[in-house]
Amino acid sequence: MRLVSPLLKHAIYPALHQIGWLDHIMPPAGYAVVNYHGVIPSDYSVADIFLDGNLVQPEMFRRQLQFLKSHYDVVRPEDFRAWIEQGKQLPPRAVLVTCDDGLVNTLTDMLPVLQSESVSCLFFVIGVSCGDKPGMLWYEELYHLMRARPLDGLGLGLPSEEGTEPSGSFQARWWSTVRRASRLDARARADWMGLVRSHCDGMQVLRSELRSEKRWRLLNIGELRALADAGMTVGAHTLSHPVLSLCSEEEARHEIRESKNDIERALGRPVWAFAYPFGNSSTMGEREVALAREAGFACAFLNVEHWRAGPANFFALPRIHVTVNTTIPEFAAHLSGLHARLQRAVG
Ligand SMILES: [Zn+2]
């Protein structure tokens, strides 16, 4: 959605929305899946759009749910599962609501909106949320630590990337480091993060920059159980959220399969859905699709609206990634499939 041109966003979609044209188009697959990454919690204001832009304001989240309820048929995750596993037909214009990562704000600030709108959401959480001290997403923590102090020689200890090192923006250097650190296994990556933390006087950085725990911390096991007990469905999103395509096959298999096992053990219920971390063609591919199938999931979700041409694949289900800047007309254009069609048409 970040690539939507200003003309579409500010002129064409609002005009089409106003005349109601978008509301009559069927999503191309007959259904659509929307994906969130949490809401901006009440004790936090947006500081850096690069990371914060993945969350939405709670009022906008409510408006989007209300839009879905008035124009689509919002289905429960279990209805979606019955369609996948038993072929039970979905209603026309079915929409499934999902949310990735399992930040604390999903329980404190997002769940109340879902409950008051009577919408059931499929949450994809990572294995560390099955423990007492999950911390934050390692690549978000790395972003803040690198902002506080350049890594200097610490990056040299990471596996190298093919091609040249990015010399451009801070974000490009950070993403290159995330990719390189994803080549380590989870334990080696955690050790390396420990070195970065002490190099950057990490606790100081986290205390001063990341004041809102609800914004940054991942759910712990008690909070994850509370989310499940509130009637929400929980899926798996790997153990530690690496770039899967850069992991060894053994590590990728372990990240996918053991996240299913750990969450099932922790919640005492089957975990049937998986979402690929980052979820686009530069972070996952056919190998990950095969591993998700092998792990015993019923389906797996992308974080993009189009992956590659070919027959529908339950292990590469497209999703609409909603961001803080997504307006209602833009939301409608994505749901109708118009946006994806236009993007494909312009290449
Ligand atoms: Zn994620």
CSV table of N, CA, C and O and ligand atoms in Angstrom, one decimal, residues 37 100-101 139 237 241 276-278, ligand 1:
chain,number,residue,atom,x,y,z
A,37,HIS,N,-1.2,-5.0,12.0
A,37,HIS,CA,-0.1,-5.3,12.8
A,37,HIS,C,-0.3,-4.7,14.2
A,37,HIS,O,0.6,-4.3,14.9
A,100,ASP,N,-0.9,-9.7,12.6
A,100,ASP,CA,0.4,-10.4,12.8
A,100,ASP,C,1.1,-9.9,14.0
A,100,ASP,O,1.0,-8.7,14.4
A,101,ASP,N,2.0,-10.7,14.5
A,101,ASP,CA,3.1,-10.4,15.4
A,101,ASP,C,2.7,-10.5,16.9
A,101,ASP,O,3.5,-10.9,17.7
A,139,TYR,N,14.0,-7.4,15.3
A,139,TYR,CA,14.4,-6.5,14.2
A,139,TYR,C,13.9,-5.1,14.5
A,139,TYR,O,14.5,-4.1,14.0
A,237,HIS,N,3.5,-17.8,13.5
A,237,HIS,CA,4.2,-16.8,12.7
A,237,HIS,C,5.7,-17.1,12.9
A,237,HIS,O,6.5,-16.1,13.0
A,241,HIS,N,10.6,-15.0,14.1
A,241,HIS,CA,10.4,-14.0,13.1
A,241,HIS,C,11.7,-13.6,12.3
A,241,HIS,O,12.0,-12.4,12.1
A,276,TYR,N,3.6,-16.2,6.9
A,276,TYR,CA,5.1,-16.0,6.7
A,276,TYR,C,5.6,-14.7,7.2
A,276,TYR,O,4.9,-13.7,6.9
A,277,PRO,N,6.6,-14.6,8.0
A,277,PRO,CA,7.2,-13.4,8.5
A,277,PRO,C,7.5,-12.5,7.3
A,277,PRO,O,8.1,-13.0,6.3
A,278,PHE,N,7.2,-11.2,7.3
A,278,PHE,CA,7.4,-10.3,6.2
A,278,PHE,C,6.6,-10.6,5.0
A,278,PHE,O,6.1,-9.7,4.3
B,1,ZN,ZN,5.3,-10.3,11.3
